[in-house]
Amino acid sequence: MAGLLVGFVVGLTGVGGGSLMTPILVWFGIPPATAVGTDLLYAAITKAGGVMIHHRQRHVDWGITTRLAAGSLPAALLTLFVLSRIELPTATINAVIKVSLGAALILTALAILFKPLLVKLAHRINPSLLDESRSRTMPTVLIGVMLGVLVTLSSIGAGALGTLALFLLYPALPTTRLVGTEIAHAVPLTLVAGIGHASLGNLDYGLLVNLLMGSLPGIWMGSRLTKKMAERWMRPALAIMLAIVGTKLVY
């Protein structure tokens, strides 16, 4: 049931996977390290199902996805290598990351909610921000690097931070394409990070199967619903989800 609920939310909005599922698993009594590793692979497999649906609906910008992955995948591998070699105060690092991420998500929720007004304001101040032909390759790759490090360390942020990055870099991107593109990028990133954690022994295969039994139908339903929802409904749904996740991370 937990997999079904989280899968539906991820399919609809593209966010909430790690931020919702990891606390649920810990609440179920799963050790935190195992919860992180299992959740990462769960997210990769679940979102892979969503990518196929969003791709058919033309909600994925594969150029943006490729540029993000060019930064995030090497960064994730490097972070896993560092974690396997030296001892880091990960509890302290994760605490700072979660509070910072939570505050950023709350601000992003407000920005997405008032997106039309902000887009008009941005166009007035600097019309080039909305120019689709303007190159954003290097900033997109650098955002990917940041996502790779943060997601590998904490298992959260693949969807939430990805949404924030896409909104800031591509303000003219429709919400449905923002959701689809974020999900497409999250699949390889969480897969690499999840396999890395599994190699460290942080994976419960039985738990993973149980979660997937619920999440795959859930993300299918959520992704299908995205197509039927108008932009004016998608923006509030995404903003509410980001605000809930952000508030939970801060408090």
mmCIF file of N, CA, C and O in Angstrom, residues 119-134 136 171-172:
data_model
loop_
_atom_site.group_PDB
_atom_site.id
_atom_site.type_symbol
_atom_site.label_atom_id
_atom_site.label_comp_id
_atom_site.label_asym_id
_atom_site.label_seq_id
_atom_site.Cartn_x
_atom_site.Cartn_y
_atom_site.Cartn_z
ATOM 1 N N VAL A 119 6.992 34.435 -14.764
ATOM 2 C CA VAL A 119 7.440 34.371 -16.160
ATOM 3 C C VAL A 119 7.278 35.727 -16.842
ATOM 4 O O VAL A 119 8.160 36.189 -17.576
ATOM 5 N N LYS A 120 6.142 36.378 -16.574
ATOM 6 C CA LYS A 120 5.922 37.721 -17.141
ATOM 7 C C LYS A 120 6.960 38.708 -16.622
ATOM 8 O O LYS A 120 7.499 39.528 -17.370
ATOM 9 N N LEU A 121 7.254 38.620 -15.307
ATOM 10 C CA LEU A 121 8.239 39.516 -14.703
ATOM 11 C C LEU A 121 9.623 39.260 -15.290
ATOM 12 O O LEU A 121 10.365 40.199 -15.611
ATOM 13 N N ALA A 122 9.987 37.975 -15.437
ATOM 14 C CA ALA A 122 11.299 37.628 -15.998
ATOM 15 C C ALA A 122 11.425 38.115 -17.433
ATOM 16 O O ALA A 122 12.482 38.594 -17.853
ATOM 17 N N HIS A 123 10.333 37.988 -18.175
ATOM 18 C CA HIS A 123 10.368 38.440 -19.563
ATOM 19 C C HIS A 123 10.559 39.954 -19.643
ATOM 20 O O HIS A 123 11.244 40.460 -20.536
ATOM 21 N N ARG A 124 9.983 40.664 -18.685
ATOM 22 C CA ARG A 124 10.115 42.119 -18.658
ATOM 23 C C ARG A 124 11.556 42.525 -18.308
ATOM 24 O O ARG A 124 12.126 43.428 -18.901
ATOM 25 N N ILE A 125 12.132 41.836 -17.302
ATOM 26 C CA ILE A 125 13.484 42.176 -16.829
ATOM 27 C C ILE A 125 14.556 41.736 -17.824
ATOM 28 O O ILE A 125 15.473 42.481 -18.157
ATOM 29 N N ASN A 126 14.442 40.476 -18.275
ATOM 30 C CA ASN A 126 15.452 39.920 -19.171
ATOM 31 C C ASN A 126 14.793 38.931 -20.126
ATOM 32 O O ASN A 126 14.665 37.747 -19.812
ATOM 33 N N PRO A 127 14.385 39.370 -21.305
ATOM 34 C CA PRO A 127 13.685 38.491 -22.252
ATOM 35 C C PRO A 127 14.484 37.255 -22.648
ATOM 36 O O PRO A 127 13.903 36.243 -23.033
ATOM 37 N N SER A 128 15.821 37.294 -22.544
ATOM 38 C CA SER A 128 16.640 36.159 -22.962
ATOM 39 C C SER A 128 16.436 34.933 -22.073
ATOM 40 O O SER A 128 16.738 33.811 -22.466
ATOM 41 N N LEU A 129 15.902 35.140 -20.847
ATOM 42 C CA LEU A 129 15.649 33.996 -19.959
ATOM 43 C C LEU A 129 14.644 33.027 -20.559
ATOM 44 O O LEU A 129 14.672 31.829 -20.275
ATOM 45 N N LEU A 130 13.732 33.544 -21.366
ATOM 46 C CA LEU A 130 12.691 32.717 -21.961
ATOM 47 C C LEU A 130 13.023 32.320 -23.398
ATOM 48 O O LEU A 130 12.195 31.723 -24.086
ATOM 49 N N ASP A 131 14.224 32.636 -23.836
ATOM 50 C CA ASP A 131 14.640 32.304 -25.195
ATOM 51 C C ASP A 131 15.019 30.826 -25.265
ATOM 52 O O ASP A 131 16.024 30.396 -24.697
ATOM 53 N N GLU A 132 14.215 30.028 -25.976
ATOM 54 C CA GLU A 132 14.440 28.586 -26.034
ATOM 55 C C GLU A 132 15.746 28.226 -26.743
ATOM 56 O O GLU A 132 16.301 27.156 -26.537
ATOM 57 N N SER A 133 16.244 29.137 -27.616
ATOM 58 C CA SER A 133 17.464 28.844 -28.360
ATOM 59 C C SER A 133 18.725 29.141 -27.549
ATOM 60 O O SER A 133 19.828 28.790 -27.956
ATOM 61 N N ARG A 134 18.549 29.796 -26.404
ATOM 62 C CA ARG A 134 19.709 30.167 -25.574
ATOM 63 C C ARG A 134 20.355 28.924 -24.972
ATOM 64 O O ARG A 134 19.683 28.072 -24.396
ATOM 65 N N ARG A 136 22.069 26.500 -22.484
ATOM 66 C CA ARG A 136 22.162 26.322 -21.026
ATOM 67 C C ARG A 136 22.900 25.022 -20.695
ATOM 68 O O ARG A 136 22.681 24.424 -19.655
ATOM 69 N N PRO A 171 12.443 28.273 -17.260
ATOM 70 C CA PRO A 171 11.167 28.770 -16.727
ATOM 71 C C PRO A 171 10.010 28.675 -17.707
ATOM 72 O O PRO A 171 8.849 28.658 -17.296
ATOM 73 N N ALA A 172 10.303 28.607 -19.010
ATOM 74 C CA ALA A 172 9.234 28.525 -20.004
ATOM 75 C C ALA A 172 8.777 27.087 -20.252
ATOM 76 O O ALA A 172 7.821 26.855 -20.987
#
